[in-house]
PDB file of C-alpha atoms and ligand atoms in Angstrom:
ATOM      1  CA  MET L   1      83.810  89.177  87.394  1.00 59.00           C
ATOM      2  CA  SER L   2      86.561  91.726  87.711  1.00 83.00           C
ATOM      3  CA  ARG L   3      90.084  90.624  88.543  1.00 90.00           C
ATOM      4  CA  GLU L   4      92.662  93.247  89.396  1.00 96.00           C
ATOM      5  CA  ILE L   5      96.041  93.719  91.025  1.00 97.00           C
ATOM      6  CA  VAL L   6      96.068  96.514  93.575  1.00 97.00           C
ATOM      7  CA  THR L   7      98.591  97.845  96.069  1.00 98.00           C
ATOM      8  CA  TRP L   8      97.648  97.800  99.729  1.00 98.00           C
ATOM      9  CA  SER L   9      99.136 100.234 102.235  1.00 98.00           C
ATOM     10  CA  ALA L  10     100.519  98.940 105.507  1.00 98.00           C
ATOM     11  CA  ASP L  11      97.278  99.927 107.236  1.00 98.00           C
ATOM     12  CA  GLU L  12      95.223  98.045 104.649  1.00 98.00           C
ATOM     13  CA  VAL L  13      97.462  95.022 105.090  1.00 98.00           C
ATOM     14  CA  LEU L  14      96.989  95.046 108.850  1.00 98.00           C
ATOM     15  CA  ALA L  15      93.228  95.482 108.474  1.00 98.00           C
ATOM     16  CA  ASN L  16      93.185  92.475 106.132  1.00 98.00           C
ATOM     17  CA  ALA L  17      95.683  90.328 108.019  1.00 98.00           C
ATOM     18  CA  ASP L  18      93.231  87.456 108.525  1.00 98.00           C
ATOM     19  CA  ARG L  19      92.502  87.289 104.800  1.00 98.00           C
ATOM     20  CA  LEU L  20      96.199  87.357 103.911  1.00 98.00           C
ATOM     21  CA  ALA L  21      96.917  84.641 106.473  1.00 98.00           C
ATOM     22  CA  ALA L  22      94.146  82.493 105.013  1.00 98.00           C
ATOM     23  CA  VAL L  23      95.779  82.645 101.562  1.00 98.00           C
ATOM     24  CA  TYR L  24      99.207  82.063 103.109  1.00 98.00           C
ATOM     25  CA  GLY L  25      98.012  79.001 105.022  1.00 97.00           C
ATOM     26  CA  VAL L  26      96.495  77.309 101.981  1.00 97.00           C
ATOM     27  CA  ALA L  27      99.306  78.229  99.567  1.00 97.00           C
ATOM     28  CA  PHE L  28     102.096  77.043 101.848  1.00 96.00           C
ATOM     29  CA  ALA L  29     100.345  73.958 103.240  1.00 94.00           C
ATOM     30  CA  ALA L  30     101.843  71.948 100.375  1.00 90.00           C
ATOM     31  CA  TYR L  31     105.302  72.845 101.718  1.00 91.00           C
ATOM     32  CA  GLY L  32     104.674  71.600 105.247  1.00 90.00           C
ATOM     33  CA  GLU L  33     103.678  74.904 106.823  1.00 93.00           C
ATOM     34  CA  THR L  34     101.422  74.259 109.796  1.00 95.00           C
ATOM     35  CA  ASP L  35      98.612  76.192 111.459  1.00 96.00           C
ATOM     36  CA  ASP L  36     101.194  77.410 113.971  1.00 97.00           C
ATOM     37  CA  ASP L  37     103.332  78.735 111.119  1.00 96.00           C
ATOM     38  CA  THR L  38     100.324  80.546 109.685  1.00 97.00           C
ATOM     39  CA  ALA L  39      99.516  82.018 113.106  1.00 98.00           C
ATOM     40  CA  ALA L  40     103.126  83.213 113.413  1.00 98.00           C
ATOM     41  CA  PHE L  41     102.828  84.807 109.983  1.00 98.00           C
ATOM     42  CA  ARG L  42      99.546  86.490 110.963  1.00 98.00           C
ATOM     43  CA  HIS L  43     100.511  87.714 114.409  1.00 98.00           C
ATOM     44  CA  ARG L  44     104.287  88.202 114.284  1.00 97.00           C
ATOM     45  CA  SER L  45     105.789  88.443 110.798  1.00 97.00           C
ATOM     46  CA  LEU L  46     103.118  90.457 109.033  1.00 98.00           C
ATOM     47  CA  PRO L  47     102.677  93.198 111.699  1.00 98.00           C
ATOM     48  CA  THR L  48     106.465  93.560 111.987  1.00 98.00           C
ATOM     49  CA  HIS L  49     107.123  93.565 108.255  1.00 98.00           C
ATOM     50  CA  ALA L  50     104.306  95.989 107.423  1.00 98.00           C
ATOM     51  CA  ARG L  51     106.053  98.717 109.411  1.00 97.00           C
ATOM     52  CA  ARG L  52     109.423  98.372 107.700  1.00 98.00           C
ATOM     53  CA  ASP L  53     110.880 100.937 105.301  1.00 98.00           C
ATOM     54  CA  ASP L  54     109.538 100.875 101.751  1.00 98.00           C
ATOM     55  CA  PHE L  55     107.007  98.173 102.568  1.00 98.00           C
ATOM     56  CA  ARG L  56     105.024  97.270  99.458  1.00 98.00           C
ATOM     57  CA  CYS L  57     102.201  94.759  99.222  1.00 98.00           C
ATOM     58  CA  VAL L  58     100.368  93.864  96.017  1.00 98.00           C
ATOM     59  CA  VAL L  59      97.280  91.671  95.975  1.00 98.00           C
ATOM     60  CA  VAL L  60      95.049  90.013  93.394  1.00 98.00           C
ATOM     61  CA  LEU L  61      91.360  90.603  94.000  1.00 98.00           C
ATOM     62  CA  ASP L  62      88.702  88.670  92.136  1.00 96.00           C
ATOM     63  CA  ASP L  63      85.730  90.913  92.756  1.00 93.00           C
ATOM     64  CA  ASP L  64      86.265  91.174  96.516  1.00 91.00           C
ATOM     65  CA  GLU L  65      87.900  87.785  96.998  1.00 97.00           C
ATOM     66  CA  LEU L  66      91.602  87.817  97.840  1.00 98.00           C
ATOM     67  CA  ILE L  67      93.328  85.157  95.768  1.00 98.00           C
ATOM     68  CA  GLY L  68      96.989  86.076  95.977  1.00 98.00           C
ATOM     69  CA  PHE L  69      99.521  88.516  97.341  1.00 98.00           C
ATOM     70  CA  GLY L  70     103.170  89.414  97.409  1.00 98.00           C
ATOM     71  CA  TYR L  71     105.108  91.771  99.637  1.00 98.00           C
ATOM     72  CA  GLY L  72     108.528  93.015 100.548  1.00 98.00           C
ATOM     73  CA  TYR L  73     110.435  95.954 102.032  1.00 98.00           C
ATOM     74  CA  GLN L  74     113.890  97.417 102.211  1.00 98.00           C
ATOM     75  CA  GLY L  75     116.152  95.016 104.054  1.00 98.00           C
ATOM     76  CA  ALA L  76     118.499  96.417 106.689  1.00 97.00           C
ATOM     77  CA  PRO L  77     121.074  95.281 109.254  1.00 96.00           C
ATOM     78  CA  GLY L  78     119.431  94.239 112.504  1.00 96.00           C
ATOM     79  CA  GLN L  79     116.708  92.322 110.701  1.00 97.00           C
ATOM     80  CA  TYR L  80     116.812  88.535 110.996  1.00 96.00           C
ATOM     81  CA  TRP L  81     116.940  87.707 107.279  1.00 97.00           C
ATOM     82  CA  THR L  82     119.472  90.354 106.261  1.00 97.00           C
ATOM     83  CA  ASP L  83     121.757  89.484 109.186  1.00 97.00           C
ATOM     84  CA  ARG L  84     121.501  85.791 108.329  1.00 97.00           C
ATOM     85  CA  VAL L  85     122.478  86.429 104.712  1.00 97.00           C
ATOM     86  CA  ALA L  86     125.348  88.650 105.869  1.00 97.00           C
ATOM     87  CA  ASP L  87     126.597  85.831 108.092  1.00 97.00           C
ATOM     88  CA  LEU L  88     126.162  82.939 105.667  1.00 97.00           C
ATOM     89  CA  ALA L  89     126.647  84.201 102.101  1.00 97.00           C
ATOM     90  CA  PRO L  90     130.098  84.501 100.511  1.00 97.00           C
ATOM     91  CA  PRO L  91     131.725  87.894 101.232  1.00 97.00           C
ATOM     92  CA  ALA L  92     131.660  88.890  97.544  1.00 97.00           C
ATOM     93  CA  VAL L  93     127.896  88.359  97.432  1.00 98.00           C
ATOM     94  CA  VAL L  94     127.417  90.329 100.632  1.00 97.00           C
ATOM     95  CA  ARG L  95     129.556  93.192  99.307  1.00 97.00           C
ATOM     96  CA  GLY L  96     127.932  93.182  95.885  1.00 97.00           C
ATOM     97  CA  TRP L  97     124.285  92.739  96.768  1.00 98.00           C
ATOM     98  CA  LEU L  98     123.466  93.500 100.394  1.00 97.00           C
ATOM     99  CA  GLY L  99     122.643  97.050 101.463  1.00 95.00           C
ATOM    100  CA  GLY L 100     119.701  99.143 100.352  1.00 97.00           C
ATOM    101  CA  HIS L 101     118.205  96.029  98.771  1.00 98.00           C
ATOM    102  CA  PHE L 102     114.500  95.271  98.434  1.00 98.00           C
ATOM    103  CA  GLU L 103     113.697  91.971 100.108  1.00 98.00           C
ATOM    104  CA  VAL L 104     110.931  89.948  98.483  1.00 98.00           C
ATOM    105  CA  VAL L 105     109.406  88.221 101.474  1.00 98.00           C
ATOM    106  CA  GLU L 106     106.262  86.436 100.339  1.00 98.00           C
ATOM    107  CA  LEU L 107     104.505  85.525  97.122  1.00 98.00           C
ATOM    108  CA  ALA L 108     101.427  83.302  97.272  1.00 98.00           C
ATOM    109  CA  VAL L 109      98.448  82.424  95.101  1.00 98.00           C
ATOM    110  CA  LEU L 110      95.569  80.169  96.111  1.00 98.00           C
ATOM    111  CA  PRO L 111      96.181  76.716  94.588  1.00 97.00           C
ATOM    112  CA  ALA L 112      92.906  76.790  92.635  1.00 96.00           C
ATOM    113  CA  SER L 113      94.065  79.943  90.837  1.00 97.00           C
ATOM    114  CA  GLN L 114      97.677  78.943  90.175  1.00 97.00           C
ATOM    115  CA  GLY L 115      99.136  78.369  86.705  1.00 97.00           C
ATOM    116  CA  ARG L 116      97.329  81.295  85.072  1.00 96.00           C
ATOM    117  CA  GLY L 117     100.008  83.937  85.282  1.00 97.00           C
ATOM    118  CA  LEU L 118      98.873  85.559  88.523  1.00 98.00           C
ATOM    119  CA  GLY L 119     102.074  84.771  90.435  1.00 98.00           C
ATOM    120  CA  GLY L 120     104.107  86.281  87.616  1.00 98.00           C
ATOM    121  CA  ALA L 121     101.879  89.354  87.464  1.00 98.00           C
ATOM    122  CA  LEU L 122     102.152  89.841  91.237  1.00 98.00           C
ATOM    123  CA  HIS L 123     105.919  89.478  91.015  1.00 98.00           C
ATOM    124  CA  ASP L 124     106.142  92.126  88.287  1.00 97.00           C
ATOM    125  CA  ALA L 125     103.848  94.549  90.145  1.00 98.00           C
ATOM    126  CA  LEU L 126     105.844  94.098  93.336  1.00 98.00           C
ATOM    127  CA  LEU L 127     109.133  95.029  91.652  1.00 98.00           C
ATOM    128  CA  ALA L 128     107.845  97.710  89.261  1.00 96.00           C
ATOM    129  CA  ASP L 129     109.656 101.038  89.528  1.00 95.00           C
ATOM    130  CA  LEU L 130     111.410 100.271  92.794  1.00 97.00           C
ATOM    131  CA  PRO L 131     114.221 102.724  93.534  1.00 97.00           C
ATOM    132  CA  HIS L 132     116.463 100.075  95.126  1.00 97.00           C
ATOM    133  CA  PRO L 133     119.628  98.857  93.368  1.00 97.00           C
ATOM    134  CA  ALA L 134     118.709  95.188  93.710  1.00 98.00           C
ATOM    135  CA  ALA L 135     116.121  92.764  95.029  1.00 98.00           C
ATOM    136  CA  LEU L 136     116.923  89.644  97.002  1.00 98.00           C
ATOM    137  CA  LEU L 137     114.975  86.614  98.166  1.00 98.00           C
ATOM    138  CA  SER L 138     115.502  83.106  99.406  1.00 98.00           C
ATOM    139  CA  THR L 139     113.642  80.119  98.096  1.00 97.00           C
ATOM    140  CA  TRP L 140     113.673  76.348  98.147  1.00 96.00           C
ATOM    141  CA  GLN L 141     116.774  74.563  96.886  1.00 95.00           C
ATOM    142  CA  TYR L 142     114.716  72.086  94.864  1.00 95.00           C
ATOM    143  CA  ASP L 143     112.510  72.594  91.824  1.00 96.00           C
ATOM    144  CA  THR L 144     109.244  74.356  92.717  1.00 97.00           C
ATOM    145  CA  PRO L 145     106.862  76.628  90.794  1.00 97.00           C
ATOM    146  CA  ALA L 146     108.263  79.562  92.764  1.00 98.00           C
ATOM    147  CA  ARG L 147     111.867  78.744  91.913  1.00 98.00           C
ATOM    148  CA  ARG L 148     110.948  78.297  88.249  1.00 98.00           C
ATOM    149  CA  LEU L 149     109.092  81.600  88.260  1.00 98.00           C
ATOM    150  CA  TYR L 150     112.124  83.456  89.611  1.00 98.00           C
ATOM    151  CA  LEU L 151     114.549  81.775  87.213  1.00 97.00           C
ATOM    152  CA  ARG L 152     112.248  82.438  84.262  1.00 96.00           C
ATOM    153  CA  ARG L 153     112.221  86.111  85.217  1.00 96.00           C
ATOM    154  CA  GLY L 154     115.983  86.357  85.304  1.00 94.00           C
ATOM    155  CA  TRP L 155     116.775  86.051  88.997  1.00 97.00           C
ATOM    156  CA  GLN L 156     120.302  84.744  89.590  1.00 97.00           C
ATOM    157  CA  PRO L 157     121.090  82.098  92.194  1.00 98.00           C
ATOM    158  CA  LEU L 158     123.747  83.840  94.292  1.00 98.00           C
ATOM    159  CA  ALA L 159     124.531  81.388  97.058  1.00 98.00           C
ATOM    160  CA  GLU L 160     123.376  78.214  98.718  1.00 97.00           C
ATOM    161  CA  LEU L 161     122.476  78.913 102.333  1.00 96.00           C
ATOM    162  CA  PRO L 162     122.064  75.929 104.686  1.00 94.00           C
ATOM    163  CA  ASP L 163     118.368  75.522 103.870  1.00 92.00           C
ATOM    164  CA  ALA L 164     117.636  77.842 100.929  1.00 97.00           C
ATOM    165  CA  THR L 165     118.967  79.353  97.734  1.00 98.00           C
ATOM    166  CA  LEU L 166     119.705  83.060  97.872  1.00 98.00           C
ATOM    167  CA  MET L 167     118.649  84.763  94.629  1.00 98.00           C
ATOM    168  CA  GLY L 168     119.100  88.313  93.398  1.00 98.00           C
ATOM    169  CA  THR L 169     118.079  90.550  90.529  1.00 98.00           C
ATOM    170  CA  ARG L 170     119.345  94.006  89.681  1.00 97.00           C
ATOM    171  CA  LEU L 171     116.810  96.816  89.544  1.00 97.00           C
ATOM    172  CA  PRO L 172     115.061  98.406  87.798  1.00 90.00           C
ATOM    173  CA  PHE L 173     113.588  95.014  87.086  1.00 80.00           C
ATOM    174  CA  GLY L 174     112.482  95.636  83.482  1.00 71.00           C
ATOM    175  CA  ALA L 175     115.967  96.744  82.513  1.00 61.00           C
ATOM    176  CA  ALA L 176     117.451  93.504  83.832  1.00 46.00           C
ATOM    177  CA  ARG L 177     115.152  91.226  81.879  1.00 52.00           C
ATOM    178  CA  PRO L 178     116.211  89.610  78.666  1.00 49.00           C
ATOM    179  CA  ALA L 179     114.597  91.133  75.589  1.00 40.00           C
TER     180      ALA L 179
HETATM  181  C1  COA I   1     104.849  80.519  93.390  1.00 96.99           C
HETATM  182  C2  COA I   1     103.401  80.853  93.111  1.00 96.99           C
HETATM  183  C3  COA I   1     103.054  82.181  93.798  1.00 96.99           C
HETATM  184  C4  COA I   1     103.214  81.011  91.605  1.00 96.99           C
HETATM  185  O1  COA I   1     101.866  81.416  91.374  1.00 96.99           O
HETATM  186  P1  COA I   1     101.139  81.135  89.972  1.00 96.99           P
HETATM  187  O2  COA I   1      99.960  82.034  89.921  1.00 96.99           O
HETATM  188  O3  COA I   1     100.896  79.695  89.779  1.00 96.99           O
HETATM  189  O4  COA I   1     102.276  81.636  88.972  1.00 96.99           O
HETATM  190  P2  COA I   1     102.190  81.692  87.383  1.00 96.99           P
HETATM  191  O5  COA I   1     100.859  81.220  86.921  1.00 96.99           O
HETATM  192  O6  COA I   1     102.638  83.056  86.974  1.00 96.99           O
HETATM  193  O7  COA I   1     103.308  80.651  86.949  1.00 96.99           O
HETATM  194  C5  COA I   1     103.200  79.289  87.364  1.00 96.99           C
HETATM  195  C6  COA I   1     103.236  78.343  86.183  1.00 96.99           C
HETATM  196  O8  COA I   1     102.093  78.545  85.377  1.00 96.99           O
HETATM  197  C7  COA I   1     102.491  78.752  84.022  1.00 96.99           C
HETATM  198  N1  COA I   1     101.513  79.648  83.407  1.00 96.99           N
HETATM  199  C8  COA I   1     101.388  80.965  83.611  1.00 96.99           C
HETATM  200  N2  COA I   1     100.377  81.452  82.875  1.00 96.99           N
HETATM  201  C9  COA I   1      99.846  80.397  82.217  1.00 96.99           C
HETATM  202  C10 COA I   1      98.768  80.236  81.325  1.00 96.99           C
HETATM  203  N3  COA I   1      98.024  81.279  80.946  1.00 96.99           N
HETATM  204  N4  COA I   1      98.491  79.004  80.867  1.00 96.99           N
HETATM  205  C11 COA I   1      99.229  77.953  81.237  1.00 96.99           C
HETATM  206  N5  COA I   1     100.266  78.037  82.098  1.00 96.99           N
HETATM  207  C12 COA I   1     100.569  79.238  82.562  1.00 96.99           C
HETATM  208  C13 COA I   1     103.845  79.362  84.139  1.00 96.99           C
HETATM  209  O9  COA I   1     104.604  79.188  82.957  1.00 96.99           O
HETATM  210  C14 COA I   1     104.408  78.575  85.272  1.00 96.99           C
HETATM  211  O10 COA I   1     104.832  77.284  84.844  1.00 96.99           O
HETATM  212  P3  COA I   1     106.173  76.632  85.394  1.00 96.99           P
HETATM  213  O11 COA I   1     106.160  76.782  86.875  1.00 96.99           O
HETATM  214  O12 COA I   1     106.095  75.228  84.948  1.00 96.99           O
HETATM  215  O13 COA I   1     107.275  77.403  84.768  1.00 96.99           O
HETATM  216  C15 COA I   1     102.444  79.718  93.594  1.00 96.99           C
HETATM  217  O14 COA I   1     102.888  78.506  93.043  1.00 96.99           O
HETATM  218  C16 COA I   1     102.382  79.588  95.104  1.00 96.99           C
HETATM  219  O15 COA I   1     101.600  80.270  95.756  1.00 96.99           O
HETATM  220  N6  COA I   1     103.189  78.661  95.647  1.00 96.99           N
HETATM  221  C17 COA I   1     103.187  78.403  97.081  1.00 96.99           C
HETATM  222  C18 COA I   1     103.846  79.509  97.833  1.00 96.99           C
HETATM  223  C19 COA I   1     105.283  79.744  97.379  1.00 96.99           C
HETATM  224  O16 COA I   1     105.993  78.823  97.024  1.00 96.99           O
HETATM  225  N7  COA I   1     105.709  81.028  97.434  1.00 96.99           N
HETATM  226  C20 COA I   1     107.044  81.439  97.066  1.00 96.99           C
HETATM  227  C21 COA I   1     107.963  81.265  98.229  1.00 96.99           C
HETATM  228  S1  COA I   1     109.660  81.642  97.791  1.00 96.99           S
END
């Protein structure tokens, strides 16, 4: 068995969209995501996101089996998430964090493979050596493995949006981590 983290190009992501959606559907089912949500991810979000500036996708392969992935891109005005944060976050947060940021969009590991450090390894590979000044994401407002993972890695809660916590970390990521 050989387990490895590799980076997929946008073209590789689109060629493997069904496999990514399968992982997404199982990983997020526990959070109420439906088959329709997974179809929207597969057919709308992923093809749109894969073409954005500085798109980066990292995946865990176990031999040839896809067991987890994470991706993001450079956020920009005109995109739904960045515009929403600009509208809803306190002005000081918008001024201090938004603009040229890397948006962490998804991180998912198959439930059977969770709790072994793969989510953390994907997170670190996704942020490694990014040239952006900061990374941002939104996550659940209650305690979840994802929220714990981000807090453990030094992400700061920046603002409470109506349905999510906005978190940020300065980049380069390694430099921002506690010793
Ligand atoms: C968030 C997610 C990607 C984390 O994946 P993961 O592979 O389980 O992540 P890790 O194994 O690195 O860390 C998870 C837990 O396992 C623990 N762990 C890591 N390696 C371990 C090991 N070798 N032995 C025992 N425990 C370990 C971590 O300390 C962590 O514990 P904690 O949550 O109590 O702090 C996964 O839970 C997931 O897919 N969730 C659903 C989708 C989701 O929420 N995505 C994020 C949206 S914002």
